[in-house]
Structures are given as structure tokens and as C-alpha cells.
């Protein structure tokens, strides 16, 4: 009985994507629940492809998020190219010829524009991608607050001023972090964050772990700003904290999550603040959003502007395949739940309210219908859902009826996959999924 309840909770989480939010903050966890429910799945898949091809890309994506947030806040200004009088942050000394991962963000943005036009901000993409990069290298996972808007202004001077130098003194590092609303604890946790998922950590080069702290305790920090955490800590407070993290990875992971979430909330533009900072893109203002994305595309996404027809077709196929894949996963989750109920007693089966069970396919349908290019996938679903409703209303306490419901769900999955094949070239899709274009 306990296992059944746990599985029900898990599956509901998969299908409904949760409704948790941060009541006192400007960002929320479920910002794209209605407008682009697959956003985190799409970002995760593209980050997985990039990191599998180049493990160092995990560090690059985390660093990109860090360098974005430290200049005017987490607003994707780091992605903007120079235009007219505006000099790109990419040209600033801390970023020039060192930041990577721009093409990965471009690729993710393109796919999301196909799935959910003018909806997901680049600043949210950067934040999700940073989280996924950490997770893919063995680090902690956390829920990402969403709802940031993008700036159309870059700050070359700000990038030179606020991004810590590899040779900064401890006093300068503390001042830099305090200017961002971060404290010494955040400095310790976030300093060298990109090194922990890069070959610069010679102990465990492919993992996100606490060995960075062991390195600096032994005087083996690879940057000057690493060693000053110890050598210039005259009161010993930082050294004691470094020892704590070096000896307790769980403690470090917990602290890292708190600090990275805090950093991701620096000076964010939201639907309420966006207009005062210039155009932004997002569902609350489609006109500004469309204009902003076009300018963003010209400035920050050269791969979009120069994509060949075949490249566009591959991306279209990738977006469609992702939609189909996640619909299939939701259907299979529902089917698995019903199979489990079949193997349970009648009392256990009836413990799941019929009203809750009825929501599963309906939410699945509603979720899929928000996605672009899925019309043919959905053509055969309403009839299946209607039939399922009829069986649910008759009472799923009747175990023999469950087999029929499971079959209906299986048919639903088969129907959407068959429909997908009618408007997509399988070979083209395979190439887009398994042979991604080169990354930075």
C-alpha cells in the first residue's frame, strides 16, 4: 500500500509538473507550467548531448551563468553581441576568448521557439542549463526558480568591474560578492565553481564534488584566487569552513544549492519590472516579447540567422520528437500505474480516487495541446480519452476493467507515434538527435 502511494505521487509529479512556487519571491518554480511544460526536459536533453560530446562543456555552462549574473543580474546580457554603440560583455577581459557554450544556448533557444514561441527567456535557459550541467557531473539537483526576462543591454564596463579576476585578493573577492548581495559563505561555496566540473580539478576531473576544497587546503589551487581563501584568511574563519566542506560533501552540496539559487535571483527582470528596463520577451507581453526576441536573435544567436534549410529541418524534427517522446513517457507512466493497480487488491485499487485518475489523461492532453506542431499527434487522442472516461466512470474498482483501460492508453501512445511519422522524416530526425551540430 505504501509503495502504491509513493508511485502515485511520483507519477502525478511527472504528469502535472507540480505547482510549488516561492510565495515571497519574484520567481516561481512552475512559471512555464501552462505555456511551455516541457521546457526543462528540452534543456536537459540538449545539455546532455553537449556534455556527452565534450565533458568540459558542463563547466562552461555553469561559468556562463555565473558571468551573466554578476553583471547587471541574471538577464542573459552576456549573450548579446556588440551592436551600434553597445559593446558586448563577451569582449570584456574576464570573458574574451574564455567563455564557451553560446552555441548550446542558441540551439536550446531555437528548439524552444519551435515548441513554445516567444515564451521562454534566455536567462531562464542559462539558469536551467547550469543546474543540469552540475547534475550531469554528479552534483546536487535542485528546483529552478523561473520567470526571468532578458535584457537588451550589455555592460562591457560592468563585466570588467564586477566579474572576479583569477588573481583577485581575498578583500576584492569579498567586495565583489557583497556588491551582488552575496556573503562570505556564498564566496566560499561559489569560488572556483566552474573548476569542480572541469579538468582543472586534477583529483576528480570529470566530477562535481568537494575535492576543490582538498586542493586548496593542500596549497594546490590552480588559480591565485583559490589559494587566497586560505593564505589571506588571517582570522581563520574561511579555513574552518573550507575544512568542513572538504570533509563533508553533503554539507557542501547543501550549501552550494542555497548559494547558487541565491545567485540566480540577483537583480532579475520580471513581468512587473521588465518594461522599466526596456523590452523583454515573455508571455506577459507578446509584442515586446516578439520584438525582443528578434533583436536577441540578431545579436546573440548567429547560428539561427545562418542556419541552412537542412539545419532548420533537423531542428524542427528535434522539437517534434521531443514533444512526442514526453507524451509517450507520460502515457507510459499512467499505464504503469494502472498495471500496478491490476496486480493489487481491489481495496488498494480503490484507494486512488477516480477523480484523480480521470485527471491523468486529460492533463496529458491539455499539456500536449500547448505545444506547437503536435496537431496530428493529438488528432486521435480525444476519442481515446473519451473512452477512458467512460470506463473510469463505471468504476475502476472492477479489476477486469483495468486491462481495457491499459489497452486504451497503449493505443493512445501508438496513435501519437504513428501520427508523428506522417509529418516527419525518420532519417532526418535520427540525424538531429544522434549527431548534434558542433558546440563551441
GROMACS .gro file of C-alpha atoms in nm:
model
  440
    1UNK     CA    1   0.000   0.000   0.000
    2UNK     CA    2   0.284   0.238   0.090
    3UNK     CA    3   0.463   0.167  -0.238
    4UNK     CA    4   0.146   0.234  -0.436
    5UNK     CA    5   0.103   0.572  -0.269
    6UNK     CA    6   0.463   0.665  -0.340
    7UNK     CA    7   0.429   0.569  -0.706
    8UNK     CA    8   0.108   0.765  -0.737
    9UNK     CA    9   0.281   1.075  -0.600
   10UNK     CA   10   0.577   1.030  -0.835
   11UNK     CA   11   0.363   0.977  -1.143
   12UNK     CA   12   0.140   1.271  -1.061
   13UNK     CA   13   0.457   1.477  -1.033
   14UNK     CA   14   0.570   1.365  -1.380
   15UNK     CA   15   0.239   1.439  -1.545
   16UNK     CA   16   0.133   1.752  -1.363
   17UNK     CA   17   0.482   1.905  -1.316
   18UNK     CA   18   0.393   2.036  -0.971
   19UNK     CA   19   0.251   2.364  -0.856
   20UNK     CA   20   0.505   2.468  -0.597
   21UNK     CA   21   0.602   2.833  -0.600
   22UNK     CA   22   0.802   3.081  -0.399
   23UNK     CA   23   0.540   3.296  -0.236
   24UNK     CA   24   0.767   3.578  -0.121
   25UNK     CA   25   0.995   3.598  -0.425
   26UNK     CA   26   0.969   3.732  -0.776
   27UNK     CA   27   1.031   3.397  -0.943
   28UNK     CA   28   0.830   3.075  -0.924
   29UNK     CA   29   0.901   2.709  -0.987
   30UNK     CA   30   0.607   2.646  -1.218
   31UNK     CA   31   0.628   2.960  -1.433
   32UNK     CA   32   0.602   2.767  -1.763
   33UNK     CA   33   0.357   2.505  -1.641
   34UNK     CA   34   0.083   2.617  -1.880
   35UNK     CA   35   0.283   2.790  -2.153
   36UNK     CA   36   0.577   2.553  -2.207
   37UNK     CA   37   0.555   2.248  -1.977
   38UNK     CA   38   0.843   2.061  -2.145
   39UNK     CA   39   1.098   2.342  -2.109
   40UNK     CA   40   1.320   2.172  -1.850
   41UNK     CA   41   1.309   1.839  -2.033
   42UNK     CA   42   1.420   2.003  -2.357
   43UNK     CA   43   1.703   2.194  -2.190
   44UNK     CA   44   1.821   1.883  -2.005
   45UNK     CA   45   1.832   1.675  -2.321
   46UNK     CA   46   2.037   1.931  -2.514
   47UNK     CA   47   2.278   1.978  -2.224
   48UNK     CA   48   2.319   1.600  -2.203
   49UNK     CA   49   2.408   1.588  -2.573
   50UNK     CA   50   2.660   1.871  -2.536
   51UNK     CA   51   2.825   1.733  -2.222
   52UNK     CA   52   2.843   1.382  -2.365
   53UNK     CA   53   3.028   1.521  -2.666
   54UNK     CA   54   3.252   1.749  -2.459
   55UNK     CA   55   3.256   1.692  -2.079
   56UNK     CA   56   3.420   2.032  -2.029
   57UNK     CA   57   3.100   2.194  -2.154
   58UNK     CA   58   2.943   2.134  -1.812
   59UNK     CA   59   3.191   2.376  -1.656
   60UNK     CA   60   3.143   2.621  -1.941
   61UNK     CA   61   2.765   2.637  -1.897
   62UNK     CA   62   2.797   2.686  -1.522
   63UNK     CA   63   3.054   2.960  -1.576
   64UNK     CA   64   2.831   3.128  -1.835
   65UNK     CA   65   2.553   3.155  -1.577
   66UNK     CA   66   2.796   3.291  -1.317
   67UNK     CA   67   2.935   3.558  -1.551
   68UNK     CA   68   2.585   3.658  -1.661
   69UNK     CA   69   2.452   3.706  -1.308
   70UNK     CA   70   2.749   3.911  -1.187
   71UNK     CA   71   2.687   4.185  -1.446
   72UNK     CA   72   2.354   4.369  -1.401
   73UNK     CA   73   2.194   4.049  -1.275
   74UNK     CA   74   2.074   3.723  -1.432
   75UNK     CA   75   1.932   3.873  -1.751
   76UNK     CA   76   2.118   3.696  -2.037
   77UNK     CA   77   2.306   4.016  -2.124
   78UNK     CA   78   2.620   3.804  -2.158
   79UNK     CA   79   2.473   3.657  -2.477
   80UNK     CA   80   2.444   3.989  -2.661
   81UNK     CA   81   2.688   4.079  -2.937
   82UNK     CA   82   2.820   4.429  -2.997
   83UNK     CA   83   2.580   4.650  -3.192
   84UNK     CA   84   2.587   5.024  -3.266
   85UNK     CA   85   2.721   5.196  -2.953
   86UNK     CA   86   2.684   4.891  -2.730
   87UNK     CA   87   2.998   4.683  -2.667
   88UNK     CA   88   2.933   4.318  -2.586
   89UNK     CA   89   3.023   4.172  -2.249
   90UNK     CA   90   3.190   3.896  -2.448
   91UNK     CA   91   3.468   4.144  -2.528
   92UNK     CA   92   3.545   4.219  -2.163
   93UNK     CA   93   3.873   4.087  -2.024
   94UNK     CA   94   3.719   3.819  -1.797
   95UNK     CA   95   3.517   3.679  -2.089
   96UNK     CA   96   3.724   3.731  -2.403
   97UNK     CA   97   3.833   3.402  -2.558
   98UNK     CA   98   3.734   3.215  -2.242
   99UNK     CA   99   3.354   3.190  -2.223
  100UNK     CA  100   3.207   2.897  -2.413
  101UNK     CA  101   2.869   2.739  -2.462
  102UNK     CA  102   2.696   3.012  -2.661
  103UNK     CA  103   2.601   2.776  -2.943
  104UNK     CA  104   2.445   2.535  -2.692
  105UNK     CA  105   2.218   2.810  -2.561
  106UNK     CA  106   2.138   2.910  -2.922
  107UNK     CA  107   2.038   2.554  -3.003
  108UNK     CA  108   1.818   2.522  -2.696
  109UNK     CA  109   1.654   2.858  -2.767
  110UNK     CA  110   1.580   2.757  -3.125
  111UNK     CA  111   1.412   2.433  -3.023
  112UNK     CA  112   1.209   2.610  -2.755
  113UNK     CA  113   1.096   2.871  -3.006
  114UNK     CA  114   0.964   2.588  -3.223
  115UNK     CA  115   0.784   2.430  -2.930
  116UNK     CA  116   0.672   2.741  -2.739
  117UNK     CA  117   0.719   3.057  -2.949
  118UNK     CA  118   0.815   3.379  -2.767
  119UNK     CA  119   0.777   3.221  -2.426
  120UNK     CA  120   1.100   3.103  -2.260
  121UNK     CA  121   1.365   3.361  -2.179
  122UNK     CA  122   1.734   3.307  -2.247
  123UNK     CA  123   1.810   3.396  -1.885
  124UNK     CA  124   1.591   3.108  -1.767
  125UNK     CA  125   1.761   2.879  -2.019
  126UNK     CA  126   2.102   2.975  -1.879
  127UNK     CA  127   1.983   2.903  -1.525
  128UNK     CA  128   1.833   2.564  -1.608
  129UNK     CA  129   2.136   2.464  -1.816
  130UNK     CA  130   2.371   2.549  -1.527
  131UNK     CA  131   2.170   2.327  -1.294
  132UNK     CA  132   2.168   2.041  -1.544
  133UNK     CA  133   2.543   2.076  -1.602
  134UNK     CA  134   2.606   2.029  -1.230
  135UNK     CA  135   2.373   1.729  -1.207
  136UNK     CA  136   2.525   1.559  -1.511
  137UNK     CA  137   2.870   1.570  -1.348
  138UNK     CA  138   2.747   1.414  -1.023
  139UNK     CA  139   2.646   1.726  -0.833
  140UNK     CA  140   2.326   1.803  -0.644
  141UNK     CA  141   1.991   1.868  -0.808
  142UNK     CA  142   1.753   2.146  -0.715
  143UNK     CA  143   1.430   2.301  -0.837
  144UNK     CA  144   1.497   2.608  -1.053
  145UNK     CA  145   1.303   2.927  -0.994
  146UNK     CA  146   1.181   3.065  -1.327
  147UNK     CA  147   1.024   3.376  -1.476
  148UNK     CA  148   1.329   3.590  -1.560
  149UNK     CA  149   1.314   3.831  -1.852
  150UNK     CA  150   1.600   3.920  -2.082
  151UNK     CA  151   1.787   4.248  -2.104
  152UNK     CA  152   1.863   4.405  -2.440
  153UNK     CA  153   2.153   4.599  -2.295
  154UNK     CA  154   2.502   4.471  -2.227
  155UNK     CA  155   2.759   4.625  -1.993
  156UNK     CA  156   3.117   4.593  -2.111
  157UNK     CA  157   3.238   4.810  -1.823
  158UNK     CA  158   3.032   4.613  -1.573
  159UNK     CA  159   3.185   4.286  -1.689
  160UNK     CA  160   3.535   4.425  -1.640
  161UNK     CA  161   3.444   4.565  -1.299
  162UNK     CA  162   3.229   4.302  -1.133
  163UNK     CA  163   3.348   3.962  -1.257
  164UNK     CA  164   3.622   3.844  -1.018
  165UNK     CA  165   3.969   3.814  -1.162
  166UNK     CA  166   4.165   3.487  -1.125
  167UNK     CA  167   4.427   3.688  -0.936
  168UNK     CA  168   4.194   3.884  -0.708
  169UNK     CA  169   4.283   3.935  -0.345
  170UNK     CA  170   4.051   3.798  -0.078
  171UNK     CA  171   3.942   4.152   0.009
  172UNK     CA  172   3.849   4.219  -0.355
  173UNK     CA  173   3.661   3.890  -0.384
  174UNK     CA  174   3.457   3.965  -0.072
  175UNK     CA  175   3.376   4.314  -0.204
  176UNK     CA  176   3.271   4.173  -0.544
  177UNK     CA  177   3.035   3.926  -0.385
  178UNK     CA  178   2.892   4.181  -0.143
  179UNK     CA  179   2.806   4.408  -0.437
  180UNK     CA  180   2.586   4.126  -0.565
  181UNK     CA  181   2.415   4.073  -0.230
  182UNK     CA  182   2.623   3.762  -0.158
  183UNK     CA  183   2.819   3.698   0.161
  184UNK     CA  184   3.145   3.527   0.254
  185UNK     CA  185   2.967   3.192   0.283
  186UNK     CA  186   2.849   3.228  -0.078
  187UNK     CA  187   3.201   3.327  -0.182
  188UNK     CA  188   3.348   3.009  -0.034
  189UNK     CA  189   3.086   2.786  -0.193
  190UNK     CA  190   3.082   2.950  -0.537
  191UNK     CA  191   3.452   3.034  -0.580
  192UNK     CA  192   3.601   2.803  -0.836
  193UNK     CA  193   3.259   2.655  -0.908
  194UNK     CA  194   3.344   2.603  -1.273
  195UNK     CA  195   3.664   2.421  -1.176
  196UNK     CA  196   3.477   2.147  -0.994
  197UNK     CA  197   3.327   2.021  -1.318
  198UNK     CA  198   3.634   2.076  -1.533
  199UNK     CA  199   3.980   1.920  -1.578
  200UNK     CA  200   4.125   2.197  -1.356
  201UNK     CA  201   4.038   1.972  -1.062
  202UNK     CA  202   4.318   1.719  -1.106
  203UNK     CA  203   4.180   1.478  -0.843
  204UNK     CA  204   3.839   1.410  -0.999
  205UNK     CA  205   3.835   1.597  -1.331
  206UNK     CA  206   3.504   1.456  -1.452
  207UNK     CA  207   3.302   1.504  -1.134
  208UNK     CA  208   3.136   1.785  -0.944
  209UNK     CA  209   3.248   1.720  -0.587
  210UNK     CA  210   3.421   1.867  -0.283
  211UNK     CA  211   3.777   1.787  -0.390
  212UNK     CA  212   3.829   2.151  -0.485
  213UNK     CA  213   3.847   2.226  -0.113
  214UNK     CA  214   4.100   1.949  -0.054
  215UNK     CA  215   4.314   2.101  -0.329
  216UNK     CA  216   4.326   2.448  -0.176
  217UNK     CA  217   4.387   2.312   0.174
  218UNK     CA  218   4.697   2.145   0.031
  219UNK     CA  219   4.802   2.464  -0.145
  220UNK     CA  220   4.720   2.314  -0.484
  221UNK     CA  221   4.465   2.567  -0.600
  222UNK     CA  222   4.517   2.627  -0.969
  223UNK     CA  223   4.428   2.997  -0.959
  224UNK     CA  224   4.557   3.270  -0.731
  225UNK     CA  225   4.202   3.344  -0.618
  226UNK     CA  226   4.176   2.987  -0.490
  227UNK     CA  227   4.474   3.000  -0.258
  228UNK     CA  228   4.389   3.342  -0.112
  229UNK     CA  229   4.088   3.185   0.057
  230UNK     CA  230   4.344   3.027   0.289
  231UNK     CA  231   4.657   3.242   0.270
  232UNK     CA  232   4.477   3.574   0.326
  233UNK     CA  233   4.226   3.446   0.581
  234UNK     CA  234   4.403   3.590   0.882
  235UNK     CA  235   4.123   3.513   1.128
  236UNK     CA  236   4.084   3.151   1.017
  237UNK     CA  237   3.706   3.159   0.968
  238UNK     CA  238   3.723   3.073   0.598
  239UNK     CA  239   3.978   2.798   0.658
  240UNK     CA  240   3.743   2.632   0.908
  241UNK     CA  241   3.457   2.644   0.657
  242UNK     CA  242   3.680   2.503   0.383
  243UNK     CA  243   3.773   2.217   0.617
  244UNK     CA  244   3.405   2.150   0.677
  245UNK     CA  245   3.333   2.123   0.306
  246UNK     CA  246   3.645   1.918   0.239
  247UNK     CA  247   3.535   1.661   0.496
  248UNK     CA  248   3.161   1.659   0.428
  249UNK     CA  249   3.045   1.659   0.067
  250UNK     CA  250   2.677   1.652   0.167
  251UNK     CA  251   2.725   1.973   0.364
  252UNK     CA  252   2.895   2.131   0.066
  253UNK     CA  253   2.618   2.022  -0.172
  254UNK     CA  254   2.350   2.166   0.057
  255UNK     CA  255   2.536   2.496   0.085
  256UNK     CA  256   2.604   2.509  -0.287
  257UNK     CA  257   2.236   2.473  -0.372
  258UNK     CA  258   2.143   2.758  -0.138
  259UNK     CA  259   2.412   2.985  -0.282
  260UNK     CA  260   2.352   2.906  -0.650
  261UNK     CA  261   1.978   2.970  -0.607
  262UNK     CA  262   2.060   3.296  -0.431
  263UNK     CA  263   2.295   3.395  -0.713
  264UNK     CA  264   2.030   3.308  -0.973
  265UNK     CA  265   1.799   3.564  -0.812
  266UNK     CA  266   2.037   3.860  -0.849
  267UNK     CA  267   1.862   4.165  -0.999
  268UNK     CA  268   1.628   3.959  -1.212
  269UNK     CA  269   1.389   4.130  -1.452
  270UNK     CA  270   1.032   4.012  -1.410
  271UNK     CA  271   0.700   4.080  -1.580
  272UNK     CA  272   0.647   4.365  -1.335
  273UNK     CA  273   0.991   4.520  -1.366
  274UNK     CA  274   1.074   4.439  -1.727
  275UNK     CA  275   0.921   4.742  -1.901
  276UNK     CA  276   1.121   4.986  -1.687
  277UNK     CA  277   1.438   4.817  -1.806
  278UNK     CA  278   1.346   4.815  -2.174
  279UNK     CA  279   1.188   4.547  -2.396
  280UNK     CA  280   1.188   4.191  -2.277
  281UNK     CA  281   1.035   3.871  -2.406
  282UNK     CA  282   0.782   3.663  -2.226
  283UNK     CA  283   0.418   3.558  -2.224
  284UNK     CA  284   0.304   3.866  -2.033
  285UNK     CA  285   0.388   4.100  -2.321
  286UNK     CA  286   0.384   3.923  -2.658
  287UNK     CA  287   0.452   4.237  -2.862
  288UNK     CA  288   0.758   4.337  -2.664
  289UNK     CA  289   0.849   3.973  -2.649
  290UNK     CA  290   0.846   3.933  -3.026
  291UNK     CA  291   1.050   4.246  -3.081
  292UNK     CA  292   1.294   4.149  -2.810
  293UNK     CA  293   1.345   3.802  -2.946
  294UNK     CA  294   1.413   3.934  -3.295
  295UNK     CA  295   1.676   4.170  -3.162
  296UNK     CA  296   1.814   3.897  -2.940
  297UNK     CA  297   1.830   3.665  -3.238
  298UNK     CA  298   2.032   3.916  -3.439
  299UNK     CA  299   2.269   3.985  -3.152
  300UNK     CA  300   2.307   3.664  -2.962
  301UNK     CA  301   2.212   3.377  -3.187
  302UNK     CA  302   2.419   3.387  -3.507
  303UNK     CA  303   2.365   3.017  -3.565
  304UNK     CA  304   1.995   3.080  -3.604
  305UNK     CA  305   2.040   3.353  -3.860
  306UNK     CA  306   2.281   3.150  -4.070
  307UNK     CA  307   2.121   2.809  -4.037
  308UNK     CA  308   2.085   2.623  -4.363
  309UNK     CA  309   1.747   2.486  -4.472
  310UNK     CA  310   1.859   2.138  -4.379
  311UNK     CA  311   1.977   2.260  -4.039
  312UNK     CA  312   1.640   2.418  -3.972
  313UNK     CA  313   1.467   2.098  -4.076
  314UNK     CA  314   1.680   1.898  -3.835
  315UNK     CA  315   1.594   2.133  -3.552
  316UNK     CA  316   1.224   2.121  -3.637
  317UNK     CA  317   1.244   1.744  -3.623
  318UNK     CA  318   1.419   1.754  -3.288
  319UNK     CA  319   1.149   1.973  -3.137
  320UNK     CA  320   0.872   1.748  -3.268
  321UNK     CA  321   1.047   1.435  -3.149
  322UNK     CA  322   1.090   1.577  -2.800
  323UNK     CA  323   0.721   1.658  -2.779
  324UNK     CA  324   0.631   1.307  -2.891
  325UNK     CA  325   0.884   1.150  -2.656
  326UNK     CA  326   0.749   1.324  -2.348
  327UNK     CA  327   0.389   1.249  -2.441
  328UNK     CA  328   0.491   0.884  -2.466
  329UNK     CA  329   0.662   0.898  -2.127
  330UNK     CA  330   0.352   1.041  -1.963
  331UNK     CA  331   0.132   0.779  -2.125
  332UNK     CA  332   0.366   0.502  -2.014
  333UNK     CA  333   0.368   0.638  -1.658
  334UNK     CA  334  -0.010   0.629  -1.649
  335UNK     CA  335  -0.016   0.281  -1.798
  336UNK     CA  336   0.240   0.157  -1.546
  337UNK     CA  337   0.027   0.288  -1.262
  338UNK     CA  338  -0.275   0.101  -1.390
  339UNK     CA  339  -0.073  -0.218  -1.436
  340UNK     CA  340   0.035  -0.189  -1.074
  341UNK     CA  341  -0.325  -0.145  -0.967
  342UNK     CA  342  -0.418  -0.458  -1.160
  343UNK     CA  343  -0.173  -0.656  -0.952
  344UNK     CA  344  -0.308  -0.508  -0.628
  345UNK     CA  345  -0.616  -0.598  -0.432
  346UNK     CA  346  -0.949  -0.432  -0.501
  347UNK     CA  347  -0.912  -0.235  -0.179
  348UNK     CA  348  -0.575  -0.098  -0.289
  349UNK     CA  349  -0.706  -0.013  -0.634
  350UNK     CA  350  -0.999   0.181  -0.496
  351UNK     CA  351  -0.771   0.380  -0.266
  352UNK     CA  352  -0.682   0.602  -0.561
  353UNK     CA  353  -0.979   0.828  -0.614
  354UNK     CA  354  -1.149   0.802  -0.950
  355UNK     CA  355  -1.144   1.179  -0.981
  356UNK     CA  356  -0.765   1.180  -0.954
  357UNK     CA  357  -0.725   0.902  -1.206
  358UNK     CA  358  -0.950   1.079  -1.452
  359UNK     CA  359  -0.718   1.379  -1.444
  360UNK     CA  360  -0.420   1.187  -1.577
  361UNK     CA  361  -0.511   1.155  -1.945
  362UNK     CA  362  -0.693   1.486  -1.950
  363UNK     CA  363  -0.392   1.673  -1.816
  364UNK     CA  364  -0.177   1.484  -2.059
  365UNK     CA  365  -0.396   1.606  -2.343
  366UNK     CA  366  -0.401   1.963  -2.216
  367UNK     CA  367  -0.026   1.958  -2.168
  368UNK     CA  368   0.041   1.835  -2.518
  369UNK     CA  369  -0.203   2.078  -2.676
  370UNK     CA  370   0.008   2.374  -2.563
  371UNK     CA  371   0.291   2.259  -2.786
  372UNK     CA  372   0.337   2.373  -3.142
  373UNK     CA  373   0.349   2.122  -3.429
  374UNK     CA  374   0.162   1.849  -3.244
  375UNK     CA  375  -0.176   1.876  -3.413
  376UNK     CA  376  -0.152   1.544  -3.593
  377UNK     CA  377  -0.029   1.373  -3.278
  378UNK     CA  378  -0.342   1.485  -3.099
  379UNK     CA  379  -0.598   1.402  -3.368
  380UNK     CA  380  -0.675   1.056  -3.235
  381UNK     CA  381  -0.640   1.134  -2.864
  382UNK     CA  382  -0.981   1.287  -2.780
  383UNK     CA  383  -1.163   0.967  -2.875
  384UNK     CA  384  -0.927   0.763  -2.661
  385UNK     CA  385  -0.965   0.999  -2.365
  386UNK     CA  386  -1.343   0.994  -2.402
  387UNK     CA  387  -1.343   0.615  -2.400
  388UNK     CA  388  -1.117   0.613  -2.096
  389UNK     CA  389  -1.352   0.849  -1.913
  390UNK     CA  390  -1.640   0.611  -1.975
  391UNK     CA  391  -1.451   0.322  -1.816
  392UNK     CA  392  -1.340   0.536  -1.523
  393UNK     CA  393  -1.695   0.650  -1.453
  394UNK     CA  394  -1.813   0.289  -1.441
  395UNK     CA  395  -1.574   0.226  -1.156
  396UNK     CA  396  -1.212   0.119  -1.164
  397UNK     CA  397  -1.267  -0.086  -0.851
  398UNK     CA  398  -1.365  -0.352  -1.102
  399UNK     CA  399  -1.024  -0.505  -1.168
  400UNK     CA  400  -1.117  -0.672  -1.502
  401UNK     CA  401  -1.192  -0.330  -1.649
  402UNK     CA  402  -0.838  -0.211  -1.583
  403UNK     CA  403  -0.699  -0.423  -1.864
  404UNK     CA  404  -0.923  -0.241  -2.108
  405UNK     CA  405  -0.807   0.095  -1.975
  406UNK     CA  406  -0.443  -0.007  -2.007
  407UNK     CA  407  -0.506  -0.111  -2.366
  408UNK     CA  408  -0.666   0.226  -2.439
  409UNK     CA  409  -0.358   0.402  -2.306
  410UNK     CA  410  -0.134   0.180  -2.515
  411UNK     CA  411  -0.341   0.266  -2.819
  412UNK     CA  412  -0.305   0.634  -2.736
  413UNK     CA  413   0.073   0.603  -2.737
  414UNK     CA  414   0.074   0.408  -3.063
  415UNK     CA  415  -0.157   0.662  -3.225
  416UNK     CA  416   0.058   0.962  -3.142
  417UNK     CA  417   0.375   0.791  -3.261
  418UNK     CA  418   0.207   0.686  -3.584
  419UNK     CA  419   0.078   1.038  -3.639
  420UNK     CA  420   0.424   1.181  -3.580
  421UNK     CA  421   0.571   0.963  -3.853
  422UNK     CA  422   0.324   1.109  -4.103
  423UNK     CA  423   0.483   1.453  -4.095
  424UNK     CA  424   0.844   1.382  -4.009
  425UNK     CA  425   1.133   1.221  -4.190
  426UNK     CA  426   1.274   0.947  -3.963
  427UNK     CA  427   1.624   0.964  -4.106
  428UNK     CA  428   1.637   1.338  -4.063
  429UNK     CA  429   1.513   1.307  -3.706
  430UNK     CA  430   1.770   1.043  -3.623
  431UNK     CA  431   2.048   1.266  -3.750
  432UNK     CA  432   1.931   1.559  -3.543
  433UNK     CA  433   1.910   1.356  -3.223
  434UNK     CA  434   2.221   1.144  -3.250
  435UNK     CA  435   2.452   1.371  -3.448
  436UNK     CA  436   2.416   1.716  -3.291
  437UNK     CA  437   2.599   2.001  -3.451
  438UNK     CA  438   2.939   2.107  -3.321
  439UNK     CA  439   2.946   2.303  -3.000
  440UNK     CA  440   3.172   2.587  -2.900
   0.00000   0.00000   0.00000
